[in-house]
Structures are given as C-alpha cells and as structure tokens.
CSV table of C-alpha atoms in Angstrom, one decimal:
chain,number,residue,atom,x,y,z
A,49,MET,CA,62.8,123.7,142.6
A,50,TYR,CA,60.8,121.3,140.4
A,51,GLU,CA,63.0,122.1,137.3
A,52,GLN,CA,66.1,121.3,139.4
A,53,ILE,CA,64.7,118.0,140.5
A,54,ARG,CA,63.7,117.0,137.0
A,55,ALA,CA,67.0,118.2,135.6
A,56,ALA,CA,68.6,115.7,138.0
A,57,GLY,CA,66.6,112.9,136.4
A,58,VAL,CA,64.4,112.6,139.5
A,59,ASN,CA,60.6,112.1,139.4
A,60,VAL,CA,58.1,113.9,141.7
A,61,LEU,CA,54.6,112.9,142.7
A,62,GLY,CA,52.3,113.6,145.6
A,63,ILE,CA,50.0,111.2,147.4
A,64,SER,CA,47.1,112.0,149.7
A,65,LYS,CA,43.7,110.5,150.6
A,66,GLN,CA,41.7,113.3,149.0
A,67,ASP,CA,39.7,112.4,145.9
A,68,GLU,CA,40.7,113.2,142.3
A,69,LEU,CA,38.6,116.3,142.0
A,70,SER,CA,40.2,117.7,145.1
A,71,HIS,CA,43.7,116.9,143.7
A,72,ARG,CA,42.8,118.6,140.4
A,73,ARG,CA,41.7,121.8,142.2
A,74,PHE,CA,44.7,121.8,144.5
A,75,ALA,CA,47.1,121.2,141.6
A,76,ALA,CA,45.5,124.0,139.5
A,77,ALA,CA,45.4,126.5,142.5
A,78,ASN,CA,49.1,125.8,143.2
A,79,SER,CA,50.3,125.4,139.6
A,80,LEU,CA,51.7,121.9,140.4
A,81,PRO,CA,53.4,120.3,137.4
A,82,TYR,CA,53.6,116.8,138.9
A,83,PRO,CA,50.9,114.1,139.4
A,84,LEU,CA,48.9,113.8,142.6
A,85,LEU,CA,47.8,110.2,143.4
A,86,VAL,CA,44.7,109.3,145.3
A,87,ASP,CA,45.1,106.9,148.2
A,88,ARG,CA,41.5,106.8,149.6
A,89,ARG,CA,42.1,103.7,151.7
A,90,LYS,CA,45.5,105.0,152.9
A,91,ARG,CA,47.3,101.8,152.0
A,92,THR,CA,50.4,103.6,150.7
A,93,ILE,CA,50.2,106.2,153.5
A,94,ARG,CA,50.2,103.5,156.2
A,95,ALA,CA,52.9,101.5,154.3
A,96,PHE,CA,55.2,104.5,154.4
A,97,GLY,CA,54.4,105.2,158.1
A,98,VAL,CA,52.9,108.7,157.6
A,99,ASN,CA,49.4,108.1,158.9
A,100,GLY,CA,48.3,110.9,161.2
A,101,PRO,CA,48.1,110.5,165.0
A,102,PHE,CA,45.5,107.9,166.1
A,103,GLY,CA,44.9,107.1,162.4
A,104,PHE,CA,43.5,110.5,161.6
A,105,GLY,CA,44.8,112.6,158.7
A,106,VAL,CA,48.2,112.2,157.0
A,107,ARG,CA,51.6,113.5,158.1
A,108,ARG,CA,53.4,115.8,155.6
A,109,ALA,CA,56.4,113.8,154.4
A,110,THR,CA,59.0,113.8,151.7
A,111,PHE,CA,60.7,110.6,150.6
A,112,ALA,CA,63.8,110.3,148.4
A,113,ILE,CA,63.5,106.9,146.7
A,114,GLY,CA,66.3,105.6,144.4
A,115,SER,CA,65.5,104.1,141.0
A,116,ASP,CA,66.0,100.7,142.7
A,117,GLY,CA,62.9,101.4,144.9
A,118,VAL,CA,65.0,101.7,148.0
A,119,ILE,CA,64.2,104.7,150.3
A,120,VAL,CA,67.4,106.8,150.4
A,121,ASP,CA,66.1,109.2,153.1
A,122,ARG,CA,62.9,110.7,154.3
A,123,LEU,CA,61.7,113.8,156.2
A,124,VAL,CA,58.4,114.0,158.2
A,125,ASP,CA,57.7,117.6,159.2
A,126,ASP,CA,54.0,118.6,159.5
A,127,PHE,CA,54.4,122.3,159.9
A,128,PHE,CA,57.5,123.8,158.1
A,129,ILE,CA,57.4,123.3,154.3
A,130,GLY,CA,60.7,125.1,154.1
A,131,ASN,CA,62.3,122.1,155.8
A,132,HIS,CA,61.1,119.9,153.0
A,133,LEU,CA,62.8,122.2,150.4
A,134,GLY,CA,66.1,122.0,152.3
A,135,PHE,CA,65.8,118.2,152.6
A,136,ILE,CA,65.3,118.0,148.8
A,137,ASN,CA,68.4,120.1,148.1
A,138,GLU,CA,70.4,117.8,150.4
A,139,ALA,CA,68.9,114.6,149.0
A,140,LEU,CA,69.4,115.4,145.3
A,141,PRO,CA,73.1,114.5,145.1
A,142,ARG,CA,72.4,111.2,146.8
A,143,LEU,CA,69.6,110.4,144.4
A,144,LYS,CA,71.7,111.2,141.4
A,145,GLN,CA,74.2,108.6,142.6
A,146,LYS,CA,71.3,106.0,142.7
A,147,LEU,CA,70.2,106.6,139.1
C-alpha cells in the first residue's frame, strides 16, 4: 500500500504522543517506511480533533490532506484498520487531483 501511495506522489507520516524511542521500536517492529512524529503535548492531536474520550489516549485516524494544506477527507475508526486501507484507496484519486 505504501508504494502505491508514494507512486501517486502522496506523503505518509504518523503522529502519536509516544516518545521517540517508542516510535523507533514500533517502526522497526512493523517495518514502517515512513516517519512517525512525536506530539507529547497532543497539540496536533487536539487540533485535528482526534483526542481520545475525556482527553485520554488518541483516536486512530487517517487524514487525506492536499498539497494546499486543506483536508480533503478523514476517517476516524478506532478498531478496524482495514477501514483505513479502504479509505486510502478511495482518497488517492482525489489527492492526485490536488497535487
């Protein structure tokens, strides 16, 4: 999936509140080829509206953001990672138009 996304000219990154060491371990364990950013104070997480219930944790979300910085679409689904893959497949053509 990552290769398809990059071939479309789209960038991928992850953001969570865990520290850099946790990110490195997670990326290595899952062979992630894209950067994971640290948001310890959850500023970006709150700005994107994916803070967990009652301020605890972080919701699993995928955002499609155009090169102009405008959110094209988003999916928040905490439990089914497969839904995120389907969302990406549907969003890629719209993102290509925004490049």
